[in-house]
Short mmCIF file of C-alpha atoms in Angstrom, two decimals:
data_model
loop_
_atom_site.label_atom_id
_atom_site.label_comp_id
_atom_site.label_asym_id
_atom_site.label_seq_id
_atom_site.Cartn_x
_atom_site.Cartn_y
_atom_site.Cartn_z
CA ALA A 1 9.27 48.67 76.65
CA LYS A 2 5.74 47.77 75.72
CA HIS A 3 5.17 45.97 72.47
CA LEU A 4 2.89 46.30 69.48
CA TYR A 5 1.55 42.97 68.34
CA GLY A 6 -1.47 41.93 66.37
CA HIS A 7 -3.13 41.21 63.04
CA VAL A 8 -4.61 43.65 60.57
CA GLU A 9 -6.22 43.18 57.18
CA GLY A 10 -4.33 45.78 55.19
CA THR A 11 -2.44 48.78 56.49
CA GLY A 12 -5.50 50.09 58.25
CA LYS A 13 -6.20 53.68 57.27
CA GLY A 14 -9.12 53.32 59.67
CA ILE A 15 -10.46 49.85 58.82
CA GLU A 16 -9.48 48.14 62.04
CA GLY A 17 -11.74 48.78 64.98
CA CYS A 18 -14.92 49.42 63.00
CA ALA A 19 -16.15 45.84 62.62
CA ALA A 20 -19.44 46.98 64.10
CA ALA A 21 -19.58 49.71 61.45
CA ASP A 22 -19.82 52.38 64.15
CA LEU A 23 -20.69 55.69 62.50
CA ASP A 24 -20.46 57.90 65.60
CA GLU A 25 -17.15 59.39 64.46
CA LEU A 26 -18.48 60.61 61.12
CA THR A 27 -19.41 64.20 60.33
CA ASP A 28 -22.79 65.14 58.91
CA GLU A 29 -21.43 65.40 55.37
CA GLN A 30 -19.73 62.00 55.70
CA LEU A 31 -22.98 60.51 56.95
CA ARG A 32 -24.71 61.89 53.85
CA VAL A 33 -22.24 59.98 51.69
CA VAL A 34 -22.93 56.79 53.66
CA ALA A 35 -26.67 57.35 53.31
CA ARG A 36 -26.47 57.69 49.52
CA VAL A 37 -24.43 54.50 49.33
CA GLU A 38 -26.93 52.62 51.49
CA GLU A 39 -29.74 53.91 49.26
CA GLY A 40 -28.02 52.13 46.37
CA ALA A 41 -26.80 55.20 44.49
CA SER A 42 -23.66 55.00 42.37
CA ILE A 43 -21.51 57.88 43.60
CA PHE A 44 -18.14 59.56 43.32
CA TYR A 45 -16.95 61.39 46.42
CA THR A 46 -13.91 63.59 46.65
CA GLY A 47 -12.24 66.18 48.86
CA CYS A 48 -8.95 67.91 49.41
CA ALA A 49 -6.09 66.21 51.26
CA GLY A 50 -6.86 65.58 54.91
CA THR A 51 -10.67 65.47 54.68
CA GLY A 52 -10.91 61.81 55.73
CA LYS A 53 -11.67 60.17 52.38
CA SER A 54 -9.96 56.90 53.28
CA PHE A 55 -11.35 56.88 56.81
CA LEU A 56 -14.85 57.29 55.39
CA LEU A 57 -14.24 54.58 52.79
CA SER A 58 -13.39 52.09 55.53
CA LYS A 59 -16.71 52.85 57.22
CA ILE A 60 -18.59 52.52 53.92
CA VAL A 61 -16.98 49.15 53.21
CA GLN A 62 -17.99 47.82 56.62
CA ARG A 63 -21.57 49.01 56.08
CA LEU A 64 -21.68 47.36 52.67
CA TYR A 65 -20.37 44.10 54.11
CA LYS A 66 -23.17 44.21 56.65
CA LEU A 67 -25.81 44.97 54.00
CA HIS A 68 -24.74 42.55 51.26
CA GLY A 69 -22.12 40.15 52.65
CA LYS A 70 -18.42 40.20 51.79
CA LYS A 71 -18.64 38.11 48.64
CA HIS A 72 -21.01 40.62 47.03
CA VAL A 73 -18.78 43.68 47.67
CA ALA A 74 -15.64 44.14 45.55
CA VAL A 75 -13.12 46.37 47.35
CA THR A 76 -10.54 47.58 44.85
CA ALA A 77 -8.08 50.39 44.16
CA SER A 78 -6.22 51.76 41.18
CA THR A 79 -2.74 50.84 42.49
CA GLY A 80 -1.19 48.05 44.51
CA MET A 81 -0.27 50.41 47.33
CA ALA A 82 -3.79 51.78 47.57
CA ALA A 83 -5.19 48.23 47.44
CA CYS A 84 -2.97 47.19 50.35
CA ASN A 85 -4.17 50.20 52.32
CA ILE A 86 -7.80 49.03 52.12
CA ALA A 87 -7.17 45.26 52.28
CA GLY A 88 -8.63 44.86 48.82
CA CYS A 89 -7.09 44.16 45.43
CA THR A 90 -6.32 46.19 42.32
CA LEU A 91 -9.19 46.98 39.96
CA HIS A 92 -7.35 45.17 37.15
CA SER A 93 -6.88 42.05 39.28
CA TRP A 94 -10.52 41.94 40.37
CA ALA A 95 -11.78 42.42 36.82
CA GLY A 96 -9.63 39.54 35.53
CA VAL A 97 -8.60 41.44 32.40
CA GLY A 98 -4.84 41.72 32.92
CA LEU A 99 -3.53 45.09 31.79
CA GLY A 100 -6.81 45.72 29.98
CA SER A 101 -5.07 46.98 26.86
CA GLU A 102 -6.86 44.66 24.41
CA ALA A 103 -10.20 45.21 22.69
CA VAL A 104 -13.40 44.65 24.65
CA GLU A 105 -14.16 41.37 22.82
CA ILE A 106 -10.84 39.91 23.98
CA LEU A 107 -11.36 41.13 27.54
CA VAL A 108 -14.82 39.54 27.64
CA LYS A 109 -13.32 36.22 26.50
CA LYS A 110 -10.68 36.46 29.23
CA VAL A 111 -13.36 36.81 31.88
CA GLN A 112 -15.59 34.10 30.41
CA GLN A 113 -12.70 31.64 30.22
CA SER A 114 -11.80 32.14 33.89
CA LYS A 115 -14.31 30.62 36.28
CA GLN A 116 -13.01 32.74 39.17
CA SER A 117 -13.19 35.99 37.23
CA ARG A 118 -16.64 35.29 35.83
CA THR A 119 -17.92 34.31 39.29
CA ARG A 120 -16.59 37.56 40.78
CA TRP A 121 -18.47 39.60 38.19
CA LEU A 122 -21.69 37.62 38.69
CA LEU A 123 -21.57 37.86 42.49
CA THR A 124 -20.65 41.54 42.77
CA LYS A 125 -23.42 43.91 43.77
CA VAL A 126 -21.19 46.85 44.70
CA LEU A 127 -17.82 47.80 43.20
CA VAL A 128 -15.67 50.07 45.38
CA VAL A 129 -12.69 51.81 43.74
CA ASP A 130 -10.25 53.88 45.80
CA GLU A 131 -7.83 56.38 44.20
CA ILE A 132 -10.06 56.58 41.12
CA SER A 133 -7.99 59.56 39.95
CA MET A 134 -5.32 57.13 38.73
CA VAL A 135 -7.72 55.04 36.60
CA GLU A 136 -7.90 55.84 32.88
CA GLY A 137 -11.29 56.73 31.43
CA ALA A 138 -10.73 54.37 28.49
CA PHE A 139 -10.23 51.48 30.91
CA LEU A 140 -13.40 52.41 32.80
CA ASP A 141 -15.34 52.32 29.52
CA LYS A 142 -13.95 48.87 28.77
CA LEU A 143 -15.04 47.59 32.18
CA ASP A 144 -18.50 49.05 31.60
CA ALA A 145 -18.75 47.11 28.32
CA VAL A 146 -17.41 43.91 29.91
CA ALA A 147 -19.95 44.20 32.74
CA GLN A 148 -22.85 44.60 30.32
CA ARG A 149 -21.73 41.55 28.35
CA ILE A 150 -21.04 39.30 31.34
CA LEU A 151 -24.17 40.31 33.24
CA GLN A 152 -26.26 40.43 30.05
CA THR A 153 -27.88 43.80 30.66
CA PRO A 154 -27.43 47.21 29.01
CA ALA A 155 -27.55 48.96 32.40
CA PRO A 156 -24.41 50.99 33.25
CA PHE A 157 -21.80 48.58 34.63
CA GLY A 158 -24.33 45.80 34.27
CA GLY A 159 -26.35 47.20 37.17
CA ILE A 160 -23.44 47.03 39.63
CA GLN A 161 -23.48 49.91 42.12
CA LEU A 162 -20.29 52.00 42.00
CA VAL A 163 -18.61 53.73 44.95
CA LEU A 164 -15.66 55.74 43.64
CA CYS A 165 -13.31 57.72 45.87
CA GLY A 166 -10.38 59.99 45.09
CA ASP A 167 -9.12 63.46 44.25
CA PHE A 168 -8.38 64.30 40.62
CA LEU A 169 -6.31 67.28 41.81
CA GLN A 170 -3.77 64.89 43.28
CA LEU A 171 -1.77 62.32 41.27
CA PRO A 172 -3.18 61.50 37.80
CA PRO A 173 -3.15 58.26 35.77
CA VAL A 174 0.02 57.40 33.87
CA ALA A 175 -0.11 59.04 30.45
CA ARG A 176 0.55 56.87 27.42
CA ARG A 177 3.52 58.05 25.38
CA GLY A 178 2.55 60.85 23.02
CA GLN A 179 -1.00 61.05 24.38
CA ASP A 180 -2.76 63.43 26.72
CA LEU A 181 -3.96 62.25 30.11
CA ASN A 182 -7.21 60.30 30.05
CA PHE A 183 -9.06 60.75 33.35
CA ALA A 184 -11.80 58.52 34.72
CA PHE A 185 -14.34 61.33 34.31
CA ASP A 186 -13.44 61.40 30.60
CA ALA A 187 -15.08 57.98 30.27
CA ARG A 188 -18.24 57.90 28.15
CA CYS A 189 -19.90 55.83 30.88
CA TRP A 190 -19.17 58.30 33.72
CA GLY A 191 -22.26 60.48 33.33
CA LYS A 192 -24.50 57.44 32.86
CA ALA A 193 -23.08 55.34 35.70
CA ILE A 194 -22.38 57.99 38.36
CA GLN A 195 -25.59 59.40 39.76
CA GLU A 196 -24.06 61.90 42.16
CA ASN A 197 -20.73 63.62 42.85
CA LEU A 198 -20.16 64.46 46.52
CA GLN A 199 -17.58 66.75 48.09
CA LEU A 200 -16.05 66.40 51.58
CA THR A 201 -15.31 69.87 52.90
CA GLN A 202 -14.18 69.46 56.51
CA VAL A 203 -10.41 69.24 56.88
CA PHE A 204 -8.82 67.29 59.73
CA ARG A 205 -5.10 67.51 59.03
CA GLN A 206 -4.16 71.19 59.32
CA ALA A 207 -5.21 73.92 61.75
CA ASP A 208 -2.94 76.70 60.48
CA GLY A 209 -5.25 79.16 58.69
CA PRO A 210 -2.71 80.78 56.35
CA PHE A 211 -1.23 77.37 55.52
CA VAL A 212 -4.64 75.91 54.68
CA LYS A 213 -5.32 78.93 52.45
CA LEU A 214 -1.98 78.32 50.74
CA LEU A 215 -2.82 74.65 50.17
CA ASN A 216 -6.19 75.61 48.69
CA GLU A 217 -4.39 77.83 46.18
CA ILE A 218 -1.72 75.27 45.34
CA ARG A 219 -4.40 72.63 44.81
CA VAL A 220 -5.93 74.61 41.95
CA GLY A 221 -2.57 75.65 40.50
CA GLN A 222 -2.34 79.16 41.92
CA VAL A 223 0.82 80.65 43.43
CA THR A 224 -0.08 84.09 44.76
CA PRO A 225 2.60 86.58 45.86
CA GLU A 226 1.61 85.90 49.48
CA GLY A 227 1.81 82.15 48.94
CA ALA A 228 5.19 82.37 47.25
CA LYS A 229 6.48 84.53 50.11
CA ALA A 230 5.25 81.99 52.69
CA LEU A 231 6.97 79.13 50.87
CA GLN A 232 10.17 81.13 50.41
CA SER A 233 10.20 81.71 54.17
CA ARG A 234 10.58 77.94 54.63
CA MET A 235 13.63 77.66 52.39
CA HIS A 236 16.28 75.78 54.42
CA ALA A 237 14.27 76.43 57.58
CA ALA A 238 14.56 74.26 60.67
CA PRO A 239 11.21 72.53 61.33
CA GLN A 240 10.00 72.44 64.92
CA SER A 241 10.55 68.78 65.80
CA PRO A 242 12.79 66.63 68.02
CA LEU A 243 13.43 64.37 65.01
CA PRO A 244 15.15 65.20 61.71
CA PRO A 245 12.63 65.91 58.96
CA THR A 246 11.53 63.25 56.50
CA ARG A 247 12.58 64.23 52.98
CA LEU A 248 9.87 63.90 50.34
CA LEU A 249 11.42 63.19 46.94
CA PRO A 250 9.78 62.75 43.51
CA HIS A 251 11.86 59.72 42.44
CA CYS A 252 12.06 56.34 44.19
CA ARG A 253 15.72 55.89 43.23
CA ASP A 254 16.61 59.08 45.12
CA VAL A 255 14.65 57.86 48.15
CA ALA A 256 16.53 54.54 48.24
CA ALA A 257 19.88 56.28 47.85
CA GLU A 258 19.18 58.74 50.66
CA ASN A 259 17.98 56.06 53.10
CA ASP A 260 20.94 53.79 52.28
CA ARG A 261 23.38 56.67 52.72
CA ARG A 262 21.98 57.70 56.10
CA LEU A 263 21.80 54.12 57.39
CA ALA A 264 25.44 53.54 56.40
CA GLN A 265 26.50 56.50 58.54
CA LEU A 266 25.21 54.90 61.74
CA PRO A 267 27.62 53.00 63.99
CA GLY A 268 26.90 49.52 65.29
CA ARG A 269 25.36 46.43 63.75
CA ARG A 270 22.53 46.16 61.24
CA VAL A 271 19.55 43.86 61.80
CA LEU A 272 17.78 42.48 58.72
CA TYR A 273 14.03 41.82 58.78
CA GLU A 274 12.70 39.81 55.82
CA ALA A 275 8.95 39.51 55.29
CA SER A 276 7.08 36.23 55.10
CA ASP A 277 4.67 36.18 52.14
CA ARG A 278 2.07 33.49 51.53
CA GLY A 279 -1.15 33.11 49.58
CA ASN A 280 -3.10 31.14 47.00
CA SER A 281 -3.61 33.96 44.50
CA PRO A 282 -0.62 34.70 42.24
CA ALA A 283 -2.17 38.01 41.19
CA LEU A 284 -2.68 39.17 44.77
CA LEU A 285 0.78 37.98 45.78
CA LYS A 286 2.23 40.08 42.98
CA THR A 287 0.20 43.07 44.14
CA LEU A 288 1.42 42.52 47.69
CA GLN A 289 5.03 42.35 46.56
CA THR A 290 4.82 45.59 44.59
CA GLY A 291 2.34 47.59 46.64
CA CYS A 292 2.59 46.64 50.31
CA PRO A 293 3.72 49.62 52.41
CA ALA A 294 5.77 47.22 54.54
CA GLU A 295 8.74 46.34 52.36
CA ALA A 296 9.95 42.81 51.64
CA SER A 297 13.11 43.50 53.64
CA ILE A 298 14.29 46.28 55.90
CA ARG A 299 17.62 46.81 57.66
CA LEU A 300 17.59 48.66 60.95
CA ALA A 301 20.20 49.95 63.37
CA VAL A 302 20.17 51.98 66.56
CA GLY A 303 19.56 55.55 65.46
CA ALA A 304 17.58 54.63 62.34
CA GLN A 305 14.72 57.01 61.57
CA VAL A 306 11.49 55.08 60.94
CA ILE A 307 7.82 55.69 60.28
CA LEU A 308 4.76 53.58 61.06
CA VAL A 309 2.96 52.43 57.90
CA ARG A 310 -0.30 51.43 59.55
CA ASN A 311 -2.49 52.38 62.47
CA VAL A 312 -1.34 50.46 65.53
CA ASP A 313 -3.06 52.19 68.44
CA ALA A 314 -4.83 55.37 67.41
CA LYS A 315 -5.90 56.24 70.95
CA ARG A 316 -2.23 56.43 71.95
CA GLY A 317 -1.20 58.23 68.79
CA LEU A 318 0.58 55.27 67.21
CA VAL A 319 -0.84 55.83 63.78
CA ASN A 320 0.02 55.63 60.10
CA GLY A 321 2.71 58.30 59.59
CA ARG A 322 3.98 58.49 63.18
CA ARG A 323 7.74 59.08 63.20
CA GLY A 324 10.23 57.43 65.54
CA GLU A 325 13.84 56.39 66.12
CA VAL A 326 15.19 52.91 66.81
CA VAL A 327 16.80 52.91 70.27
CA GLY A 328 17.58 49.21 70.72
CA PHE A 329 16.76 45.57 70.03
CA VAL A 330 15.20 43.01 72.38
CA PRO A 331 14.20 39.30 72.30
CA PRO A 332 10.66 38.29 71.22
CA PRO A 333 7.83 39.11 73.62
CA VAL A 334 7.08 36.54 76.29
CA GLY A 335 4.26 34.17 75.35
CA VAL A 336 4.75 34.32 71.58
CA THR A 337 5.31 30.70 70.55
CA GLN A 338 6.45 31.19 66.96
CA PRO A 339 7.95 34.65 66.51
CA LEU A 340 9.00 35.55 63.00
CA PHE A 341 12.24 37.18 64.14
CA SER A 342 14.83 36.45 66.82
CA GLU A 343 14.88 40.06 68.02
CA TYR A 344 12.70 43.11 67.60
CA PRO A 345 13.37 46.85 67.41
CA VAL A 346 12.45 49.20 70.23
CA VAL A 347 11.28 52.53 68.81
CA ARG A 348 11.00 55.84 70.63
CA PHE A 349 8.16 57.62 68.86
CA SER A 350 7.80 61.36 68.44
CA ASN A 351 5.00 61.50 71.02
CA GLY A 352 7.37 60.12 73.70
CA LEU A 353 6.16 56.52 73.73
CA GLU A 354 8.81 53.79 73.62
CA GLU A 355 7.56 50.52 72.16
CA MET A 356 8.81 47.18 70.91
CA VAL A 357 7.45 46.82 67.37
CA VAL A 358 6.69 43.32 66.07
CA GLU A 359 5.28 41.91 62.87
CA PHE A 360 1.75 42.40 61.62
CA ALA A 361 -0.17 40.61 58.90
CA PHE A 362 -0.93 42.75 55.85
CA THR A 363 -3.58 41.01 53.76
CA LEU A 364 -5.27 41.36 50.39
CA GLU A 365 -8.76 40.05 49.71
CA SER A 366 -10.84 39.27 46.66
CA GLY A 367 -14.38 37.93 46.69
CA GLY A 368 -14.40 38.08 50.48
CA GLN A 369 -11.47 35.65 50.73
CA ILE A 370 -7.90 36.39 51.85
CA GLY A 371 -5.70 35.70 48.84
CA ALA A 372 -2.30 36.95 50.02
CA THR A 373 -0.65 37.83 53.32
CA ARG A 374 2.61 39.51 54.24
CA GLN A 375 3.99 39.34 57.78
CA GLN A 376 6.45 42.14 58.41
CA LEU A 377 7.28 44.97 60.78
CA PRO A 378 4.92 47.91 60.12
CA LEU A 379 7.92 50.22 59.66
CA ARG A 380 9.81 51.93 56.86
CA LEU A 381 13.02 53.93 56.93
CA ALA A 382 11.99 57.57 57.14
CA TRP A 383 14.95 59.74 56.23
CA ALA A 384 13.26 59.91 52.83
CA ILE A 385 9.93 58.83 51.28
CA SER A 386 8.66 59.20 47.73
CA ILE A 387 5.86 61.69 47.14
CA HIS A 388 3.76 58.92 45.63
CA LYS A 389 4.12 56.68 48.70
CA SER A 390 3.39 59.60 51.01
CA GLN A 391 -0.21 59.83 49.78
CA GLY A 392 -2.50 59.35 52.75
CA LEU A 393 0.24 60.10 55.29
CA THR A 394 0.36 62.95 57.77
CA LEU A 395 3.94 64.01 58.46
CA GLU A 396 4.89 65.90 61.61
CA CYS A 397 8.24 67.11 60.27
CA VAL A 398 9.01 67.15 56.56
CA SER A 399 11.50 68.55 54.07
CA MET A 400 10.96 68.61 50.31
CA CYS A 401 12.57 69.58 47.03
CA LEU A 402 9.63 70.93 45.03
CA ALA A 403 11.63 72.11 42.02
CA LYS A 404 12.00 68.48 40.95
CA CYS A 405 8.24 67.85 40.91
CA PHE A 406 7.34 66.75 37.40
CA GLU A 407 3.73 65.56 37.60
CA TYR A 408 0.34 67.22 37.87
CA GLY A 409 -0.58 67.47 41.56
CA HIS A 410 2.93 66.48 42.73
CA ALA A 411 3.63 69.70 44.63
CA TYR A 412 0.18 69.73 46.22
CA VAL A 413 0.45 66.13 47.40
CA ALA A 414 3.85 66.86 48.93
CA LEU A 415 2.90 70.10 50.68
CA SER A 416 -0.41 68.76 51.99
CA ARG A 417 1.37 66.03 53.98
CA ALA A 418 2.60 68.66 56.46
CA VAL A 419 0.44 69.54 59.46
CA SER A 420 1.63 73.16 59.52
CA LEU A 421 3.96 75.61 57.84
CA GLU A 422 6.26 75.49 60.87
CA CYS A 423 6.89 71.74 60.46
CA LEU A 424 7.90 72.23 56.82
CA ALA A 425 11.30 72.92 55.25
CA LEU A 426 11.99 73.49 51.55
CA THR A 427 15.28 72.90 49.78
CA SER A 428 13.99 74.29 46.48
CA PHE A 429 10.85 75.89 45.08
CA THR A 430 9.73 77.51 41.85
CA PRO A 431 6.14 78.47 40.97
CA GLN A 432 6.49 76.38 37.80
CA CYS A 433 6.47 73.17 39.87
CA VAL A 434 2.81 73.75 40.76
CA LYS A 435 0.88 72.00 37.99
CA VAL A 436 -2.84 71.35 37.61
CA HIS A 437 -4.53 69.91 34.53
CA ARG A 438 -7.06 72.33 33.01
CA ARG A 439 -9.55 69.57 32.29
CA VAL A 440 -9.58 68.62 35.97
CA LEU A 441 -10.35 72.21 36.92
CA ARG A 442 -13.23 72.22 34.42
CA PHE A 443 -14.54 68.98 35.89
CA TYR A 444 -14.50 70.50 39.38
CA GLY A 445 -16.26 73.61 38.17
CA GLY A 446 -14.75 76.04 35.71
CA ALA A 447 -11.49 77.82 35.00
CA GLY A 448 -9.88 81.09 35.93
CA PRO A 449 -9.10 82.63 39.33
CA GLN A 450 -12.12 81.00 40.99
CA ALA A 451 -11.54 77.61 39.42
CA GLY A 452 -11.83 74.31 41.13
CA PRO A 453 -13.65 72.94 44.14
CA PRO A 454 -14.49 74.82 47.34
CA SER A 455 -11.54 75.81 49.50
CA CYS A 456 -11.23 74.64 53.09
CA SER A 457 -10.74 76.79 56.15
CA PRO A 458 -9.34 75.35 59.38
CA GLY A 459 -11.08 74.76 62.67
CA GLN A 460 -9.49 73.57 65.89
CA GLY A 461 -7.09 71.23 64.16
CA VAL A 462 -5.62 67.99 65.44
CA SER A 463 -2.40 66.95 67.11
CA HIS A 464 -1.92 64.15 64.61
CA ALA A 465 -4.31 63.61 61.72
CA ALA A 466 -4.50 59.83 61.72
CA SER A 467 -5.86 59.93 65.27
CA ARG A 468 -9.49 60.61 64.58
CA PRO A 469 -10.62 64.01 65.87
CA ALA A 470 -14.10 65.08 66.77
CA PRO A 471 -16.28 66.06 63.82
CA SER A 472 -16.67 69.55 62.34
CA ARG A 473 -13.07 70.71 62.54
CA ALA A 474 -13.28 72.95 59.49
CA VAL A 475 -15.91 74.36 57.23
CA CYS A 476 -15.49 74.76 53.49
CA LYS A 477 -16.25 78.14 51.98
CA PRO A 478 -17.19 77.53 48.34
CA HIS A 479 -16.55 79.95 45.51
CA THR A 480 -19.67 78.61 43.79
CA PRO A 481 -22.00 75.88 45.09
CA PHE A 482 -21.11 72.62 43.39
CA HIS A 483 -24.68 71.82 42.48
CA GLN A 484 -24.60 74.90 40.21
CA GLN A 485 -21.45 73.78 38.40
CA PRO A 486 -22.04 71.56 35.34
CA LEU A 487 -19.92 68.60 34.38
CA PRO A 488 -18.12 68.73 31.02
CA PRO A 489 -20.97 67.85 28.62
CA HIS A 490 -18.77 66.44 25.85
CA ARG A 491 -17.17 63.89 28.17
CA SER A 492 -19.76 63.01 30.76
CA GLY A 493 -22.53 61.48 28.69
CA ASN A 494 -25.71 63.05 30.03
CA PRO A 495 -24.57 66.26 31.78
CA ASN A 496 -27.71 66.29 33.90
CA SER A 497 -27.21 62.78 35.26
CA SER A 498 -24.63 63.86 37.81
CA ALA A 499 -24.70 66.82 40.17
CA TRP A 500 -22.20 68.12 42.69
CA ARG A 501 -23.35 68.05 46.28
CA GLN A 502 -21.72 69.17 49.51
#
């Protein structure tokens, strides 16, 4: 068997391989986003699942590094998992404000009393935030105030350029007990700081026209009779795949129980792989331990169902989300002087390739410096995955229990992982599990049957979404052009300061 060996900074949702900031793979609308960033505009860009938001962000980050230098570009995300995916750090960690629950005066003192935190603020020219949908608006307002105080200017965010990415119609921020959700666009500073909202409209993940139409409806909280019938047709269906489907479950405890149960059913010995973590930043080490897609320890056996958690070789289809089955164990590859493990798994992937999988380095950076590294196999058990941890994945064969979805956007995130209706199986479904927050619909452009952002229609499709296809796979057909749809005036500061653009 061949082997997969190398080093990556983060899980690589597209970051590796673009050191030269090659933009040839970008669509025209993605290039427009890059152009606005290079012009210095503070922007928010969004798009439905599968439109290449993370892929584009990796290109933007590389361009910003080239323009400003690494130490002047803060690459952050709302969660530890998202931070690991982009080789950055959490927004809270970068800001140096802890949980950020105290008053602004206390947060300013925290930053001023930490040389590292204060230096980060002073050096930063561009602040990148991925998965902005999970950041509270109140926290964004606090950071705006901290920036103005530290940088001693009344300009929004102290004059720091903002590049925000995410989809508010997917998973929301955690609601405080007894309080309504507080979205980032609810922040008083949003309309002042964000100069333009941009929408990605070309979908790369699905090519099944009726399924894409169904996803468009689910995204904005609609379950039509036709959509319900299509989903009911997948109840206890057998997905078209040589591998058993991955179960998407709402709760992590159920995921762990399912994977443990299935692993225990396999005959033969178990092989334990424990990660090696190192770093000089306690905060980043903590983020790595809680958010890295490669777990601290994983037990494997022949027959174990696994999934790649990073791009390994996109040209050969060995990408983030690729399924496989462990078929054996072999000694370390020849020529490796200090292997982390005494034996490595051989995985037969769903595309027919059989590879020895070895450790990779997952890193987190802050201020242009690597602060924490985990060396571990880029694999997870794949009998079951949580809906939250499936964000960003494309799944070739998936089963899900939608009736247990409890969060806004939960059902949409789960369903949009599938590449087609035929690769999907449902164990339960009720229309009530499809939930969308009304304020998010208003932010995207109104309410009612035509609510929300433009819907996507499929083009030629792709064999596996993480392998980058040629541009212009699908064209979005808007209900109403975004530049004609106002932002909520009572929450966005100056309603004329931001406009939707396709």
